[in-house]
Coordinates of C-alpha atoms in Angstrom, one line a residue:
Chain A
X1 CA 34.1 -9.5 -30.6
X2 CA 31.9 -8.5 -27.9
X3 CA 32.6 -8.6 -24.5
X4 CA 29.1 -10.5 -22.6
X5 CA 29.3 -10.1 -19.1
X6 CA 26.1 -12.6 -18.8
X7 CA 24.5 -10.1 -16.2
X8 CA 21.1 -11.3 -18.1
X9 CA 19.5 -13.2 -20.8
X10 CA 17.0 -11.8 -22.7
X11 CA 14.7 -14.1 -24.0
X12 CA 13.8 -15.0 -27.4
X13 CA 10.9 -16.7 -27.6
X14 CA 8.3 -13.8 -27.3
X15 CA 4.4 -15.0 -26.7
X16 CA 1.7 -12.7 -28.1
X17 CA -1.7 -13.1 -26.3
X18 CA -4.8 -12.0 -28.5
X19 CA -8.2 -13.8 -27.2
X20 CA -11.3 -14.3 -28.9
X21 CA -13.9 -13.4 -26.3
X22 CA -16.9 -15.2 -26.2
X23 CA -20.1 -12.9 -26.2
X24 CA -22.8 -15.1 -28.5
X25 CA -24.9 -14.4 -25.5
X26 CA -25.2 -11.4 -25.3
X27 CA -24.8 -10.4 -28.7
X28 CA -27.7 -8.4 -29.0
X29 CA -26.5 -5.9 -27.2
X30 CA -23.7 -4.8 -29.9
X31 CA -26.8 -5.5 -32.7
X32 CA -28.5 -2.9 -30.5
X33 CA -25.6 -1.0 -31.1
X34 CA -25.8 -1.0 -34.8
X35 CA -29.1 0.2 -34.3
X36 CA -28.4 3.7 -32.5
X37 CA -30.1 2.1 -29.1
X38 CA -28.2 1.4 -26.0
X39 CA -29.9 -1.3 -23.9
X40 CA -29.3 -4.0 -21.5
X41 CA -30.5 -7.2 -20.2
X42 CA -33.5 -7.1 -17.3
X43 CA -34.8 -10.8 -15.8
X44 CA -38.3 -11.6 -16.5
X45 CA -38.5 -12.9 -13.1
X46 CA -37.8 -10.7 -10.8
X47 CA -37.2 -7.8 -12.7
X48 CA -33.3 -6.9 -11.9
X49 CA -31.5 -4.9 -14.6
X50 CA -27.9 -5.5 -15.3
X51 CA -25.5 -3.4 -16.9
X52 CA -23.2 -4.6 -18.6
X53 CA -25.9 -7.0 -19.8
X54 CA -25.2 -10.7 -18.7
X55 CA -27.5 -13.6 -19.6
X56 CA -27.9 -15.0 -15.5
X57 CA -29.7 -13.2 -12.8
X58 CA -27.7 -14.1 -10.2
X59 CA -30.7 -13.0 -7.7
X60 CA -33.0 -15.9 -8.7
X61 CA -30.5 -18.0 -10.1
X62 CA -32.4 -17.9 -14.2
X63 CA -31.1 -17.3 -17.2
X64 CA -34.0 -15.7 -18.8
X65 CA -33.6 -12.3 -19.7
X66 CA -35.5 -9.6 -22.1
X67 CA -33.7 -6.7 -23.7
X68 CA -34.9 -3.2 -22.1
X69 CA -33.4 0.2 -23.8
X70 CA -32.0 2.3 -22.1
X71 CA -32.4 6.0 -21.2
X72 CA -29.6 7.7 -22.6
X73 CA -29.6 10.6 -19.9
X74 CA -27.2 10.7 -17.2
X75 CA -25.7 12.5 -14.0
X76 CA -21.4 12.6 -13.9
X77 CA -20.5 10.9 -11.1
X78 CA -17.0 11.4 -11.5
X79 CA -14.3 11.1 -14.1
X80 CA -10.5 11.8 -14.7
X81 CA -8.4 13.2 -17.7
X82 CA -5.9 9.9 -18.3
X83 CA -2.2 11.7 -19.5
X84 CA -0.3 8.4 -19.3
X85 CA -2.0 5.3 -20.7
X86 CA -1.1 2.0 -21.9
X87 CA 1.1 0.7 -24.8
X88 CA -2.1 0.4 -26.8
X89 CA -3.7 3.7 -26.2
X90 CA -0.8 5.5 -26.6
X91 CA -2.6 7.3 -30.4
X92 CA -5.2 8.2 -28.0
X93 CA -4.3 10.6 -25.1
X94 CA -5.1 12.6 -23.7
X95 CA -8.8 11.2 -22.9
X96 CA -11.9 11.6 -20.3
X97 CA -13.1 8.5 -18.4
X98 CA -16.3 9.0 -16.8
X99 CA -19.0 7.5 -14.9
X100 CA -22.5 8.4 -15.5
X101 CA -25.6 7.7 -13.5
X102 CA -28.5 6.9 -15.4
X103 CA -31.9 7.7 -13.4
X104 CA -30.0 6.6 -10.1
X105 CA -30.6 2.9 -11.2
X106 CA -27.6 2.2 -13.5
X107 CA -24.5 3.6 -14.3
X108 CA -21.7 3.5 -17.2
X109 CA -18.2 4.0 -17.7
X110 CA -17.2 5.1 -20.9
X111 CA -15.3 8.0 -22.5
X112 CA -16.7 12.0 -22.7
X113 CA -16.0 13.1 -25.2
X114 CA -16.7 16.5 -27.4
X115 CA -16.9 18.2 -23.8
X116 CA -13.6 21.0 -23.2
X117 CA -12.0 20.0 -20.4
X118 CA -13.0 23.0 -18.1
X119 CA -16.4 22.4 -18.4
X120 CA -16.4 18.5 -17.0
X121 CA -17.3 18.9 -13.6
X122 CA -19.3 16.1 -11.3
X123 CA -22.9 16.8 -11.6
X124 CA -23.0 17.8 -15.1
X125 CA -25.9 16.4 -17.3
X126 CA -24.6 14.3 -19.8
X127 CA -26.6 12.0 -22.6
X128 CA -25.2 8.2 -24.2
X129 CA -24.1 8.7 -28.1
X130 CA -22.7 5.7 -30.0
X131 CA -19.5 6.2 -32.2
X132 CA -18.0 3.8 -34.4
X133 CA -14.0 3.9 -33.2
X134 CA -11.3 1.2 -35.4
X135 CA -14.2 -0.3 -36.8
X136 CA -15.8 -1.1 -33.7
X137 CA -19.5 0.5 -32.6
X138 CA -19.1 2.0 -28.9
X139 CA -21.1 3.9 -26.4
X140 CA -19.6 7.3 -25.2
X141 CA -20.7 10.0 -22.9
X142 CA -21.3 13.4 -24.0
X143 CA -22.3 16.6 -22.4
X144 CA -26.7 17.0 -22.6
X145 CA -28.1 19.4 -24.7
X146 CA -29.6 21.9 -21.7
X147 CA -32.2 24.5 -22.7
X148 CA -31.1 27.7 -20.8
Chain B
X1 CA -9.1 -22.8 16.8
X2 CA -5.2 -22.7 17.5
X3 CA -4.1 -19.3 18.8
X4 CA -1.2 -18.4 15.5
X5 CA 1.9 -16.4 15.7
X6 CA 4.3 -14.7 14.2
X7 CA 7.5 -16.1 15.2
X8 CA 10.1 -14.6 12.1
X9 CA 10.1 -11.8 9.8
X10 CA 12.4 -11.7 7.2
X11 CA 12.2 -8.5 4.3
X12 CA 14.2 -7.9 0.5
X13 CA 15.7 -4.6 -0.3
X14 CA 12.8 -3.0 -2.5
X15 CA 13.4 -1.5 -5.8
X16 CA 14.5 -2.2 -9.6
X17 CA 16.6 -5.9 -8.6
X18 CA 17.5 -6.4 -11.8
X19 CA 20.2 -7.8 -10.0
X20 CA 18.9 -11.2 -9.1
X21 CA 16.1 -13.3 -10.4
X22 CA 13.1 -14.3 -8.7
X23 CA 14.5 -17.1 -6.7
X24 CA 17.0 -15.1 -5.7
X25 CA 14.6 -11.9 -4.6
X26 CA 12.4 -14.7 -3.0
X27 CA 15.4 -16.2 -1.2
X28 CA 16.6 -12.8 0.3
X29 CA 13.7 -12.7 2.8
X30 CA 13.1 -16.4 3.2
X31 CA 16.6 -17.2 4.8
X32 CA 16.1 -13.7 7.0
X33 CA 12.9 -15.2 8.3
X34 CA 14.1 -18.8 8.7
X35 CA 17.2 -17.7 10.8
X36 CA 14.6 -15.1 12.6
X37 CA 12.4 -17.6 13.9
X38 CA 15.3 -19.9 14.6
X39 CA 14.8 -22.5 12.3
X40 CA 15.5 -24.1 8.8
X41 CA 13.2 -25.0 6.1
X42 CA 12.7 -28.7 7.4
X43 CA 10.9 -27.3 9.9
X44 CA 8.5 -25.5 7.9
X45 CA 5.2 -27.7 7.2
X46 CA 3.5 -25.7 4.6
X47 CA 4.2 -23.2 2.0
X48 CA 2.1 -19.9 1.0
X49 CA 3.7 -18.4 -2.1
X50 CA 1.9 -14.9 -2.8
X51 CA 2.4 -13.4 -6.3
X52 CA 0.2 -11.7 -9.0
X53 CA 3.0 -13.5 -11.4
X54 CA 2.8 -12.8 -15.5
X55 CA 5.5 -10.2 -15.8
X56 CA 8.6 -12.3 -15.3
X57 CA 9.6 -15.5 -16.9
X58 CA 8.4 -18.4 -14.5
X59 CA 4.3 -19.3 -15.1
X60 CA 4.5 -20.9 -11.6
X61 CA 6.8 -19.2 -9.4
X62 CA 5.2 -20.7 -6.6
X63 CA 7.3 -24.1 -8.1
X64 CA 10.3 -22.9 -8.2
X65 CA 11.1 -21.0 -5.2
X66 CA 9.5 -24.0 -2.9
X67 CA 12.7 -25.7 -4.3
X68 CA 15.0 -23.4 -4.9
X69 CA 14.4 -22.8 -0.8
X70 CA 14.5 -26.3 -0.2
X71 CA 10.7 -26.6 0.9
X72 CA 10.4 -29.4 -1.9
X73 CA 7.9 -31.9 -0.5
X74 CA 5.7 -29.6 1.9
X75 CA 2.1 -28.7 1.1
X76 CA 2.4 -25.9 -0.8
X77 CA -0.1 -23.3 -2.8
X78 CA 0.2 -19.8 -4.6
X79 CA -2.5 -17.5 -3.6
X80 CA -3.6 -14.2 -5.7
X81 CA -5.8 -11.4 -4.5
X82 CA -4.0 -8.4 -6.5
X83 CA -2.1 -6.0 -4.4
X84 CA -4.2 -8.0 -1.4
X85 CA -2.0 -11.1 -2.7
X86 CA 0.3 -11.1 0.6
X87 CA -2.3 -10.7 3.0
X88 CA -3.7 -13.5 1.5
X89 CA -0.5 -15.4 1.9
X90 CA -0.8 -14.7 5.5
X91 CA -4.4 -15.5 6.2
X92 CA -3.9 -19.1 4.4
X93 CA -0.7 -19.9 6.1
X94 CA -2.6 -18.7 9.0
X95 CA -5.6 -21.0 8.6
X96 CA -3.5 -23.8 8.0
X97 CA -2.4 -23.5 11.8
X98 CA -5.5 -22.6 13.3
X99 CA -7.2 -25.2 12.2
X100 CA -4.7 -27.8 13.6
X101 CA -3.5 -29.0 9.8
X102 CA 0.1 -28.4 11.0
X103 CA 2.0 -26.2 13.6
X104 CA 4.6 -23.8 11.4
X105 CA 4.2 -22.5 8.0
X106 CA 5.6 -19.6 6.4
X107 CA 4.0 -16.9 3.9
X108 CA 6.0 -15.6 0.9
X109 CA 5.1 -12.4 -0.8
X110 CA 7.5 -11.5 -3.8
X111 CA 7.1 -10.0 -7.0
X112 CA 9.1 -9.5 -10.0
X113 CA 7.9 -6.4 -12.2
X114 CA 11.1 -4.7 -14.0
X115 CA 11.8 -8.0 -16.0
X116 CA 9.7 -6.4 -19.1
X117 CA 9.0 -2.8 -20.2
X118 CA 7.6 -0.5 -18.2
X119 CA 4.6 0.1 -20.5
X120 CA 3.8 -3.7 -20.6
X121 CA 3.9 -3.5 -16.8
X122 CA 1.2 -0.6 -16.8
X123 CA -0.8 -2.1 -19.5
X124 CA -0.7 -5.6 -17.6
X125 CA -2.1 -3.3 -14.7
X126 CA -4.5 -1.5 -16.3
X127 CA -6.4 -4.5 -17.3
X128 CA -7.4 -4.8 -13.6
X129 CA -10.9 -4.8 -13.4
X130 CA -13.6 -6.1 -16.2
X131 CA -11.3 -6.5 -19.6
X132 CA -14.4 -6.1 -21.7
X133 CA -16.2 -3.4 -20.2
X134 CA -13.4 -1.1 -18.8
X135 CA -10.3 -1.8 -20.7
X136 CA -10.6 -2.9 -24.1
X137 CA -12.7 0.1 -25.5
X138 CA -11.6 2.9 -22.7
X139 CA -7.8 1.5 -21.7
X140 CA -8.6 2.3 -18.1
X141 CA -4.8 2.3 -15.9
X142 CA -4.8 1.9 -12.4
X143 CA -4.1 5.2 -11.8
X144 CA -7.2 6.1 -14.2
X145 CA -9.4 4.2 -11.1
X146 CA -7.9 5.9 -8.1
X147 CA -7.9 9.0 -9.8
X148 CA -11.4 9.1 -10.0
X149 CA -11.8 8.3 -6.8
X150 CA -10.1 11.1 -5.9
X151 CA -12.4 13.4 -8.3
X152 CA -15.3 12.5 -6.3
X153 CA -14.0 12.7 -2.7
X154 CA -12.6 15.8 -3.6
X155 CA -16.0 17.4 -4.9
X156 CA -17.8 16.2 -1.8
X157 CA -15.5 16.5 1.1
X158 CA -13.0 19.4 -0.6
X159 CA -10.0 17.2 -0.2
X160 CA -7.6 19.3 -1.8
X161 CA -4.3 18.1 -4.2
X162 CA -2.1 20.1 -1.7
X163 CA -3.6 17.3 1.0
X164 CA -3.1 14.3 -1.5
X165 CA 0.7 15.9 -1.8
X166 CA 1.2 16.0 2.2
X167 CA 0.8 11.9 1.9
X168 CA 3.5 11.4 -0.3
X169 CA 5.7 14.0 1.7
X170 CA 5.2 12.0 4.5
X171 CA 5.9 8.6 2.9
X172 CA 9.2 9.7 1.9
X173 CA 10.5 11.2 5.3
X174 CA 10.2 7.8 6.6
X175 CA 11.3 6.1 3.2
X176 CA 14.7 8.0 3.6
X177 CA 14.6 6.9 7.3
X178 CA 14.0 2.6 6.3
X179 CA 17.5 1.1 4.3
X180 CA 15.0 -1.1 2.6
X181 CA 13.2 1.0 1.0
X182 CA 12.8 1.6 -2.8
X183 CA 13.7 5.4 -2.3
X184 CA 15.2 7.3 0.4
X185 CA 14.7 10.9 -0.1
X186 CA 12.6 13.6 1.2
X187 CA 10.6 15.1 -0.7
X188 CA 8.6 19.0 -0.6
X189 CA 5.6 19.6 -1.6
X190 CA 6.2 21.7 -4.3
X191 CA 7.8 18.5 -5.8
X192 CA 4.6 16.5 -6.2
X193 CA 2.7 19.3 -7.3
X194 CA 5.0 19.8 -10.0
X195 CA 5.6 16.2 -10.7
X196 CA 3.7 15.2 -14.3
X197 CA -0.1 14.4 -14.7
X198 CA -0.6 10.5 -14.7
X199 CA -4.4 10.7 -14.5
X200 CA -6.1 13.8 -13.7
X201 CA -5.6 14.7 -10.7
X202 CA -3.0 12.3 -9.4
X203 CA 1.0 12.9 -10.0
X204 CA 3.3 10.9 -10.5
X205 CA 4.5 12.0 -7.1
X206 CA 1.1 11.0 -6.0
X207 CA 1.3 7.0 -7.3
X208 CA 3.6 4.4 -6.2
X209 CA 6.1 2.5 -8.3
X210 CA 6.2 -0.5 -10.3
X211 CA 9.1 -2.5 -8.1
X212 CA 10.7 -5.8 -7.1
X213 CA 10.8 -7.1 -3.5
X214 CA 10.0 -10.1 -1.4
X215 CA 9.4 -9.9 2.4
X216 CA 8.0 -13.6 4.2
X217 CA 6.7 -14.8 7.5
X218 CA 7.2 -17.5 9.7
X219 CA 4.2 -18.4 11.5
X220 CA 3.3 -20.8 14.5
X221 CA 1.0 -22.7 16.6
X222 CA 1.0 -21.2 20.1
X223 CA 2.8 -24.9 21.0
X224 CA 6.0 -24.0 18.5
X225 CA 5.8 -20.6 19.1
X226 CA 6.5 -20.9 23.1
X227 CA 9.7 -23.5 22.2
X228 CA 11.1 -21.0 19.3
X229 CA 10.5 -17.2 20.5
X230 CA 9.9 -14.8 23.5
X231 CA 8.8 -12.2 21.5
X232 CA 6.0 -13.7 19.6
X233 CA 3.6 -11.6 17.9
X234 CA -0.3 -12.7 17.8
X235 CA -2.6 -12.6 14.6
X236 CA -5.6 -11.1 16.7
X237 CA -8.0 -10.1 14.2
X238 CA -8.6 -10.9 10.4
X239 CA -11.1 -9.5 8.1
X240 CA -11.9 -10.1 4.3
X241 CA -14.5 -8.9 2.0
X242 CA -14.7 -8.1 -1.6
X243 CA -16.9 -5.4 -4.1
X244 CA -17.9 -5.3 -7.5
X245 CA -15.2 -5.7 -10.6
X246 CA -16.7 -3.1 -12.6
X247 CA -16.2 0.0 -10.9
X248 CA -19.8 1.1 -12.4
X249 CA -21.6 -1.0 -10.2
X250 CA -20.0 0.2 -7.3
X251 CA -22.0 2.1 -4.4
X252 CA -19.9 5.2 -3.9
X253 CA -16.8 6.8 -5.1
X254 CA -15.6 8.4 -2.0
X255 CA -15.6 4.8 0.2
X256 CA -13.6 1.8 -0.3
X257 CA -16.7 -0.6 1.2
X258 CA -14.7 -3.6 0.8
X259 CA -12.0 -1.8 3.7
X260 CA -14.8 -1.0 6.3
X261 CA -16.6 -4.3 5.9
X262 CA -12.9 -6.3 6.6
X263 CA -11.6 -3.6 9.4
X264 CA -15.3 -4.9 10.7
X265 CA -14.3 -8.1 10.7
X266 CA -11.3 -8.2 12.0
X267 CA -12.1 -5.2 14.9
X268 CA -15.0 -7.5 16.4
X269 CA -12.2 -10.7 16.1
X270 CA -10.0 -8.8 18.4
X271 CA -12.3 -7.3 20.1
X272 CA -11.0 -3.9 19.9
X273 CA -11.6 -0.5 18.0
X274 CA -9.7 2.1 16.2
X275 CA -8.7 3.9 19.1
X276 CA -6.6 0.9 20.5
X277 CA -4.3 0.8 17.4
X278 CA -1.1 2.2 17.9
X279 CA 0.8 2.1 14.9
X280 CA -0.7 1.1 11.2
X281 CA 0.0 0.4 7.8
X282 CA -2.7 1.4 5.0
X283 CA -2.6 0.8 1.5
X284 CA -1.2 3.8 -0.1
X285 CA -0.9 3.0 -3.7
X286 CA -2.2 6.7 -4.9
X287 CA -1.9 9.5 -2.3
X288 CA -6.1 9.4 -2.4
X289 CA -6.0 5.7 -1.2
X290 CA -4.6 6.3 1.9
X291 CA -6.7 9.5 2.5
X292 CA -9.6 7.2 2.0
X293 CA -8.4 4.4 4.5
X294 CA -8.1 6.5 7.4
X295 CA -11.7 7.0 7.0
X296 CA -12.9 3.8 5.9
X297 CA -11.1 1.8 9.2
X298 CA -12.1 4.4 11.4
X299 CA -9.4 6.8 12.3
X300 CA -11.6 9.5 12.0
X301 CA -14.6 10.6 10.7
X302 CA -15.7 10.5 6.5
X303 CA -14.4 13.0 5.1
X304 CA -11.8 14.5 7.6
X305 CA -8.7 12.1 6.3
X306 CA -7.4 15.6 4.1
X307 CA -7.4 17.2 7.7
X308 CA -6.2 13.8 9.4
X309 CA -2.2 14.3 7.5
X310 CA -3.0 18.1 7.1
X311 CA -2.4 18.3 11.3
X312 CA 0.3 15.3 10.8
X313 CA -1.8 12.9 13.2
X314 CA -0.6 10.2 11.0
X315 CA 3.2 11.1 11.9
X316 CA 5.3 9.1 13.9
X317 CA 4.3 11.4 17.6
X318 CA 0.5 11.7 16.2
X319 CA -2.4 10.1 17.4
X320 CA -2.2 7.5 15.0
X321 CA 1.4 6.6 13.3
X322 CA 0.4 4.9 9.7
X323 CA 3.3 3.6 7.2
X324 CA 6.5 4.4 9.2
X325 CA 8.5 2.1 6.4
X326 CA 7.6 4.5 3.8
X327 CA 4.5 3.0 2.5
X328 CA 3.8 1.7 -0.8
X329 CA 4.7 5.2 -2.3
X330 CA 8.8 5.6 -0.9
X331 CA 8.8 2.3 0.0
X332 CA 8.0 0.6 -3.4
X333 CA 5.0 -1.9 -4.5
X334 CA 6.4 -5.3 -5.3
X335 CA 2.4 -6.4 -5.5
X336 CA 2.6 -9.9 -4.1
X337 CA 5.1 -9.1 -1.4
X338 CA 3.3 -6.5 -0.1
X339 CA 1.0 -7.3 2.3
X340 CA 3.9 -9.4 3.8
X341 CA 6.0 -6.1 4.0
X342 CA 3.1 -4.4 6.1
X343 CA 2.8 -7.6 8.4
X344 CA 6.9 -7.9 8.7
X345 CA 7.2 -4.0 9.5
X346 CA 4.0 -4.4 12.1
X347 CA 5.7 -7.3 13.8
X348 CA 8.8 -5.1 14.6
X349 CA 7.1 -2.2 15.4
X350 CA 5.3 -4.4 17.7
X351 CA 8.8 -6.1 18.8
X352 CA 10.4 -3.0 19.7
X353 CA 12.7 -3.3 16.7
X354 CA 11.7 0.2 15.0
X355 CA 15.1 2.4 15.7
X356 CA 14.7 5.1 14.7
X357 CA 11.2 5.0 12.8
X358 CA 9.6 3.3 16.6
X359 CA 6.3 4.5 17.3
X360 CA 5.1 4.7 20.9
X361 CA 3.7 1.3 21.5
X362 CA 0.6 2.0 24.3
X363 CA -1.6 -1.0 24.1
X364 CA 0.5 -3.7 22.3
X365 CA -1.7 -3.3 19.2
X366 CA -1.3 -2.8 15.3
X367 CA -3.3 -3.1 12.4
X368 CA -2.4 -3.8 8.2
X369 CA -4.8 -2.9 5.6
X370 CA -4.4 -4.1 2.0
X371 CA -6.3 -3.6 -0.9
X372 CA -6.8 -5.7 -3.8
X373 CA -7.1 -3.3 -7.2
X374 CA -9.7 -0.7 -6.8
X375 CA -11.0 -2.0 -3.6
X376 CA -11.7 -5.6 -5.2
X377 CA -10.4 -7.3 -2.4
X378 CA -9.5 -5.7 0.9
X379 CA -7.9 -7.7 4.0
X380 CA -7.5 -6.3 7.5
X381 CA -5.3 -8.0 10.0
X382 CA -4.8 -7.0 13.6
X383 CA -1.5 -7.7 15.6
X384 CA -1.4 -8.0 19.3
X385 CA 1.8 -8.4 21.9

């Protein structure tokens, strides 16, 4: 028989958290998505954009927003190469995070990809491409086509 | 407003505890402090637990360690703010007094991390920020944030890695010098720049650990503090401010706003500036952070914090000692107890109590910064003789 010395107890009821994440709201911007366009919310009132899209302008305090689409060229800000990520990325390193300024007036994090690594460098011109990934349609960065 | 001090310090060994559980860890700094400030915990009147909780096995672990302390039937609360949680603790407990609600009160920072996985631990971690926006489709890490920080201050000011390295050299000399601290070796150079790529560019010599620890503070009304101490130590200034979830929305990448907005604060409380501070603790959680901190409160000018541990102005005989205990780096990050830690190792630098690891103490003054995530949260609190 074993020998326990008690020093712990593991425990074995294990609780697995999945969540269904409301976005009803703003569910036009992944049926954007489906239709090659990236695009955002922008109030009617007074004209502030938001990205990510959400449904109240927290300026004027309405919730009355139009869809605007979005230019898909951007500036790098900055990015890193992540080496060690978490549990559930682990199938997908190494990968590029960036964040990409888009005409100075909004900017988005997402993945560069189909750029080698030595030729990511802040400043770089890059444009928005949407890739479907597990089933799912998401935006990425890329590097601009530049006409030298 | 009541005048508040700090009247007794008490602070955990840090490091993998897989020796005791949480009340235990909680307990180790709770009965220093008590018999510090000369007291037991009848005589506390309210109760500031500080923990980001989730990763060991008690939802509230404020509950339990009220009564596993005995502080059953005081007022008591659990406050959050991310790696900012025990500064938070502090500035509640301290409210509590200032406003006249009751006249002693302690703060508890403690956190239990290496009761699961270290990959759940990162992956609980890396989910600090917008879920939807930056996690679920790009599994950003903590280390992924600062590390991009680090990117952009280095392409505008030429911070180089060698100068990110020097930060964790120094963190260790006086992590090898503090008993409490998670590690206690020295370290060269050479070793973080060989250490393994977590995020481009930062190391794994460049990022602090996932730990256990617990460090709390007694706190009084200048009343209780004149019957139970000669040596009190004042809360002179606080500041607290907050920035954007998503780091997309944020104004710049080389500036943690949130840290110069609450070292505004808390300056203009205390009426003093940087140059008064004699000794400080910065939140070091990747090499870059601190870096950044010595600019954002003021130590020197943007840009210059590379130079500012490059010329070792930062070390215990420079201009401006910051993180004689080792920092977050050789010290270890328990993330709730942390911001205690800063204000416990502030309060004895302050005391006289340093040994070995004493800075020169000119104007009676110190100062603790602690950030919340990526700069989420940021609290500055100034300590006075």
């Amino acid at each position: 028989m074993e020998i326990n010395d008690y020093k712990k107890i593991k425990t074995i009821h294990t609780l697995s958290l999945q969540y269904d994440i409301p976005t009803e709201r703003i569910s036009t911007f992944w049926k954007n998505l489906e239709k090659n366009k990236i695009s955002t919310t922008q109030c009617k009132s007074c004209k502030t954009k938001y990205f990510p899209p959400q449904i109240d302008c927290h300026k004027c305090l309405e919730s009355n927003m139009k869809w605007v689409k979005l230019d898909t060229e951007g500036v790098l800000e900055t990015y890193t190469h992540v080496m060690m990520p978490p549990t559930s990325f682990i199938k997908k390193i190494p990968y590029t995070v960036g964040v990409g300024a888009i005409k100075n007036e909004i900017k988005i994090l997402a993945w560069i990809i189909d750029v080698p690594y030595n030729e990511i460098e802040v400043g770089m011109k890059m444009k928005i491409i949407i890739k479907e990934i597990d089933n799912r349609l998401v935006y990425m960065w890329t590097k601009a086509k530049t006409n030298r | 407003m009541e005048k508040v001090a700090i009247v007794g310090v008490g602070h955990s060994k840090f490091g993998r505890r897989t020796d005791l559980n949480l009340n235990e860890l909680a307990f180790e700094s709770i009965k220093e402090a008590l018999i510090d400030a000369r007291i037991t915990s009848k005589d506390i009147e309210h109760v500031t637990v500080g923990t980001m909780g989730g990763l060991s096995e008690e939802s509230l672990p404020a509950v339990v360690i009220n009564e596993y302390a005995g502080f059953n039937s005081k007022g008591l609360l659990r406050v959050e703010a991310a790696c900012a949680t025990g500064s938070a603790a502090i500035r509640e407990a301290y409210t509590n007094i200032a406003s006249g609600l009751c006249d002693i009160a302690i703060a508890i920072g403690v956190e239990k991390m290496t009761q699961v996985e270290g990959s759940t631990a990162i992956e609980m971690l890396g989910r600090a920020g917008s879920y939807l926006w930056e996690f679920e489709n790009y599994g950003l890490t903590f280390p992924a944030y600062y590390a991009m920080y680090a990117i952009a201050h280095m392409k505008k000011f030429k911070t180089t890695e060698e100068q990110l390295g020097l930060v964790s050299v120094k963190a260790h000399k006086y992590g090898a010098m503090n008993n409490l601290a998670e590690f206690q070796k020295e370290i060269n150079l050479d070793k973080v720049l060989n250490s393994p790529v977590v995020s481009w560019p930062l190391r794994l010599y460049n990022s602090c650990p996932v730990s256990d620890g617990s460090a709390s503070v007694v706190l009084a009304s200048e009343k209780a503090a004149k019957r139970l101490t000669d040596t009190p130590i004042w809360i002179k200034g606080l500041g607290a401010a907050s920035d954007t979830a998503n780091l997309s929305k944020r104004q710049s990448f080389t500036e943690i706003k949130s840290t110069s907005k609450a070292a505004e604060m808390a300056y203009k409380m205390a009426k003093i500036s940087p140059k008064d501070i004699d000794v400080a603790n910065v939140h070091d959680c990747f090499s870059i952070s601190e870096i950044m901190a010595y600019e954002d409160l003021g130590f020197c000018k943007k840009g210059e914090g590379g130079k500012l541990i490059e010329n070792k102005d930062t070390y215990i005989d420079g201009r401006i000692p910051v993180n004689l205990d080792g920092g977050l780096k050789a010290k270890g990050h328990p993330i709730g107890a942390t911001g205690t830690s800063m204000i416990v190792e502030i309060t004895k630098q302050l005391r006289n109590e340093g040994n070995k690891r004493q800075a020169r103490i000119k104007n009676g003054i110190g100062l603790v910064h602690n950030l919340g995530g990526t700069g989420h949260t940021c609290y500055v609190t100034i300590l006075s003789q």
